[in-house]
Coordinates of N, CA, C and O in Angstrom, one line a residue:
M1 N 67.5 -13.5 65.9 CA 66.7 -12.6 65.1 C 65.6 -11.9 66.0 O 65.5 -10.7 65.9
P2 N 64.8 -12.6 66.8 CA 63.8 -11.9 67.6 C 64.4 -10.9 68.6 O 63.9 -9.8 68.9
E3 N 65.6 -11.2 69.1 CA 66.3 -10.3 70.0 C 66.7 -9.0 69.3 O 66.6 -7.9 69.9
D4 N 67.1 -9.1 68.0 CA 67.4 -7.9 67.3 C 66.2 -7.0 67.1 O 66.3 -5.8 67.2
I5 N 65.1 -7.6 66.8 CA 63.8 -6.8 66.6 C 63.4 -6.1 67.9 O 63.1 -5.0 67.9
L6 N 63.5 -6.9 69.0 CA 63.1 -6.4 70.3 C 64.1 -5.2 70.7 O 63.6 -4.2 71.1
T7 N 65.3 -5.4 70.4 CA 66.3 -4.4 70.7 C 66.1 -3.1 69.9 O 66.1 -2.0 70.4
T8 N 65.8 -3.3 68.7 CA 65.5 -2.2 67.8 C 64.2 -1.4 68.2 O 64.2 -0.2 68.3
V9 N 63.2 -2.2 68.6 CA 61.9 -1.5 69.0 C 62.2 -0.8 70.3 O 61.7 0.4 70.5
M10 N 62.9 -1.4 71.3 CA 63.1 -0.7 72.5 C 64.0 0.5 72.4 O 63.8 1.5 73.0
A11 N 65.0 0.4 71.5 CA 65.8 1.6 71.2 C 65.0 2.7 70.6 O 65.2 3.9 70.9
F12 N 64.1 2.4 69.7 CA 63.2 3.4 69.1 C 62.3 4.1 70.2 O 62.2 5.3 70.2
I13 N 61.7 3.3 71.0 CA 60.9 3.8 72.1 C 61.7 4.7 73.0 O 61.3 5.8 73.4
Y14 N 62.9 4.2 73.4 CA 63.8 5.0 74.2 C 64.2 6.4 73.6 O 64.2 7.4 74.2
T15 N 64.5 6.3 72.3 CA 64.8 7.5 71.6 C 63.7 8.5 71.5 O 63.9 9.7 71.8
I16 N 62.5 8.0 71.3 CA 61.3 8.9 71.3 C 61.1 9.5 72.7 O 60.8 10.7 72.8
G17 N 61.2 8.6 73.7 CA 61.0 9.1 75.1 C 62.1 10.1 75.5 O 61.7 11.1 76.1
H18 N 63.3 9.9 75.1 CA 64.4 10.9 75.4 C 64.1 12.2 74.7 O 64.2 13.3 75.3
W19 N 63.7 12.2 73.4 CA 63.4 13.4 72.7 C 62.2 14.1 73.3 O 62.3 15.3 73.5
L20 N 61.1 13.4 73.7 CA 60.0 14.0 74.3 C 60.4 14.6 75.7 O 59.9 15.7 76.0
G21 N 61.2 13.9 76.4 CA 61.6 14.4 77.7 C 62.4 15.7 77.6 O 62.3 16.6 78.4
E22 N 63.3 15.7 76.6 CA 64.1 17.0 76.4 C 63.2 18.1 76.0 O 63.4 19.2 76.5
K23 N 62.2 17.9 75.2 CA 61.3 19.0 74.8 C 60.5 19.5 76.0 O 60.3 20.7 76.2
I24 N 60.0 18.6 76.8 CA 59.2 19.0 78.0 C 60.1 19.7 79.0 O 59.7 20.7 79.6
V25 N 61.3 19.2 79.2 CA 62.2 19.9 80.1 C 62.5 21.3 79.6 O 62.6 22.3 80.4
E26 N 62.8 21.4 78.3 CA 63.0 22.8 77.7 C 61.8 23.7 77.9 O 62.0 24.9 78.3
L27 N 60.7 23.2 77.7 CA 59.4 24.0 77.9 C 59.3 24.4 79.4 O 59.0 25.6 79.6
I28 N 59.5 23.5 80.3 CA 59.4 23.9 81.7 C 60.4 24.9 82.1 O 60.2 25.8 82.8
Q29 N 61.7 24.7 81.6 CA 62.7 25.6 81.9 C 62.5 27.0 81.3 O 62.8 28.0 82.0
S30 N 61.9 27.1 80.1 CA 61.6 28.4 79.5 C 60.5 29.1 80.2 O 60.5 30.3 80.3
I31 N 59.5 28.3 80.7 CA 58.4 28.9 81.4 C 58.7 29.4 82.8 O 58.4 30.5 83.2
S32 N 59.4 28.4 83.5 CA 59.6 28.7 85.0 C 61.0 29.3 85.3 O 61.2 29.9 86.3
G33 N 62.0 29.0 84.4 CA 63.3 29.4 84.7 C 64.1 28.5 85.7 O 65.2 28.8 86.0
V34 N 63.4 27.4 86.1 CA 64.0 26.5 87.0 C 64.9 25.5 86.3 O 64.5 25.0 85.2
A35 N 66.1 25.3 86.7 CA 67.0 24.4 86.1 C 66.6 22.9 86.5 O 66.6 22.6 87.7
I36 N 66.3 22.1 85.5 CA 65.9 20.7 85.8 C 67.1 19.9 85.5 O 67.7 20.0 84.4
P37 N 67.4 18.9 86.4 CA 68.6 18.1 86.1 C 68.4 17.2 84.9 O 67.3 16.7 84.6
V38 N 69.4 17.0 84.2 CA 69.4 16.2 82.9 C 69.1 14.7 83.3 O 68.6 14.0 82.4
T39 N 69.3 14.3 84.5 CA 69.1 12.9 84.8 C 67.7 12.5 84.8 O 67.4 11.2 84.7
I40 N 66.7 13.4 84.9 CA 65.3 13.0 84.8 C 64.6 13.2 83.5 O 63.4 12.9 83.3
V41 N 65.4 13.5 82.5 CA 64.9 13.7 81.1 C 64.3 12.4 80.6 O 63.2 12.4 80.1
D42 N 65.0 11.3 80.7 CA 64.5 10.0 80.2 C 63.3 9.6 81.0 O 62.3 9.1 80.4
A43 N 63.2 9.8 82.3 CA 62.1 9.4 83.1 C 60.8 10.2 82.7 O 59.7 9.6 82.5
I44 N 61.0 11.5 82.4 CA 59.9 12.3 82.0 C 59.4 11.8 80.6 O 58.2 11.7 80.4
G45 N 60.3 11.6 79.7 CA 59.9 11.1 78.4 C 59.2 9.8 78.4 O 58.2 9.6 77.7
L46 N 59.7 8.9 79.2 CA 59.0 7.6 79.2 C 57.7 7.6 79.9 O 56.7 6.9 79.5
L47 N 57.5 8.5 80.9 CA 56.2 8.7 81.5 C 55.2 9.3 80.5 O 54.0 9.0 80.5
V48 N 55.7 10.2 79.6 CA 54.9 10.8 78.6 C 54.4 9.7 77.7 O 53.2 9.6 77.3
I49 N 55.3 8.8 77.3 CA 54.9 7.7 76.4 C 53.9 6.8 77.0 O 52.9 6.4 76.4
L50 N 54.1 6.5 78.3 CA 53.1 5.7 79.0 C 51.7 6.4 79.1 O 50.7 5.7 79.0
T51 N 51.8 7.6 79.4 CA 50.5 8.4 79.5 C 49.8 8.4 78.1 O 48.6 8.2 78.1
I52 N 50.5 8.5 77.0 CA 49.9 8.5 75.7 C 49.3 7.1 75.5 O 48.1 7.0 75.0
F53 N 50.0 6.0 75.8 CA 49.4 4.7 75.7 C 48.2 4.5 76.5 O 47.2 3.9 76.0
L54 N 48.2 5.0 77.7 CA 47.0 4.9 78.6 C 45.8 5.7 78.0 O 44.7 5.2 78.1
A55 N 46.1 6.8 77.5 CA 45.0 7.6 76.9 C 44.4 6.9 75.7 O 43.2 6.9 75.6
I56 N 45.3 6.4 74.9 CA 44.8 5.6 73.7 C 44.0 4.4 74.2 O 42.9 4.1 73.6
A57 N 44.4 3.7 75.2 CA 43.7 2.5 75.7 C 42.4 2.9 76.2 O 41.4 2.2 76.1
E58 N 42.3 4.0 76.9 CA 41.0 4.5 77.5 C 40.0 4.8 76.4 O 38.9 4.5 76.5
V59 N 40.5 5.5 75.4 CA 39.6 5.8 74.3 C 39.1 4.6 73.6 O 37.9 4.4 73.2
A60 N 40.1 3.6 73.4 CA 39.7 2.4 72.7 C 38.7 1.6 73.6 O 37.8 1.0 73.1
K61 N 38.9 1.6 74.9 CA 38.0 0.9 75.8 C 36.6 1.5 75.7 O 35.6 0.8 75.6
K62 N 36.4 2.8 75.6 CA 35.1 3.4 75.5 C 34.5 3.1 74.1 O 33.3 2.8 74.0
A63 N 35.3 3.1 73.1 CA 34.8 2.8 71.7 C 34.3 1.3 71.7 O 33.3 1.0 71.1
I64 N 35.1 0.4 72.3 CA 34.7 -1.0 72.4 C 33.3 -1.2 73.1 O 32.5 -1.9 72.6
W65 N 33.1 -0.4 74.2 CA 31.9 -0.5 74.9 C 30.7 0.0 74.0 O 29.6 -0.6 74.1
V66 N 30.9 1.0 73.3 CA 29.9 1.5 72.4 C 29.5 0.5 71.3 O 28.4 0.2 71.1
I67 N 30.6 -0.2 70.8 CA 30.3 -1.2 69.7 C 29.6 -2.4 70.3 O 28.7 -2.9 69.7
V68 N 30.0 -2.8 71.5 CA 29.3 -3.9 72.2 C 27.8 -3.6 72.5 O 26.9 -4.4 72.3
A69 N 27.6 -2.4 73.0 CA 26.2 -2.0 73.3 C 25.4 -1.9 72.0 O 24.2 -2.4 72.0
V70 N 25.9 -1.4 70.9 CA 25.2 -1.4 69.7 C 24.9 -2.8 69.2 O 23.8 -3.1 68.7
G71 N 25.9 -3.7 69.3 CA 25.7 -5.1 68.9 C 24.6 -5.7 69.7 O 23.7 -6.4 69.1
W72 N 24.5 -5.5 71.0 CA 23.4 -6.1 71.8 C 22.1 -5.5 71.4 O 21.1 -6.3 71.4
V73 N 22.0 -4.3 71.2 CA 20.7 -3.7 70.7 C 20.3 -4.3 69.4 O 19.1 -4.6 69.2
L74 N 21.2 -4.5 68.5 CA 20.9 -5.1 67.2 C 20.4 -6.5 67.4 O 19.5 -7.0 66.7
I75 N 21.1 -7.3 68.2 CA 20.7 -8.7 68.5 C 19.3 -8.7 69.1 O 18.4 -9.5 68.7
V76 N 19.0 -7.8 70.1 CA 17.7 -7.8 70.7 C 16.6 -7.4 69.7 O 15.5 -8.0 69.6
L77 N 16.9 -6.4 68.8 CA 16.0 -6.1 67.8 C 15.7 -7.2 66.8 O 14.6 -7.5 66.4
R78 N 16.7 -7.9 66.5 CA 16.6 -9.1 65.5 C 15.7 -10.1 66.2 O 14.8 -10.7 65.5
I79 N 15.9 -10.4 67.4 CA 15.1 -11.4 68.2 C 13.6 -10.9 68.2 O 12.7 -11.7 68.0
A80 N 13.5 -9.6 68.5 CA 12.1 -9.1 68.6 C 11.4 -9.2 67.3 O 10.2 -9.5 67.2
I81 N 12.1 -8.9 66.2 CA 11.5 -9.0 64.8 C 11.1 -10.4 64.5 O 10.0 -10.7 64.0
L82 N 12.0 -11.4 64.9 CA 11.6 -12.8 64.7 C 10.4 -13.2 65.5 O 9.6 -14.0 65.0
I83 N 10.3 -12.7 66.7 CA 9.1 -13.1 67.6 C 7.9 -12.4 67.0 O 6.8 -13.1 66.9
I84 N 7.9 -11.2 66.6 CA 6.7 -10.5 66.1 C 6.3 -11.0 64.7 O 5.1 -11.2 64.5
G85 N 7.3 -11.1 63.9 CA 6.8 -11.3 62.5 C 7.2 -12.7 62.0 O 6.8 -13.2 61.1

């Protein structure tokens, strides 16, 4: 059962990557007129997926640091209020 789920997920990712690769290759070919070999379509698509994941992770990393900083400020304020009052 777990192998079936993993196979399905990997097939889905590959399909999306292949589709993205085809679209990017079509875009490059229409802009530049250069014939790009079909053999690198999958590589381009999977690199696009990896780039998207990295961008999402970078945004999430920044958001987490903001949340942590706000948390520390609130903790320090709480301690200061306890000390003062």
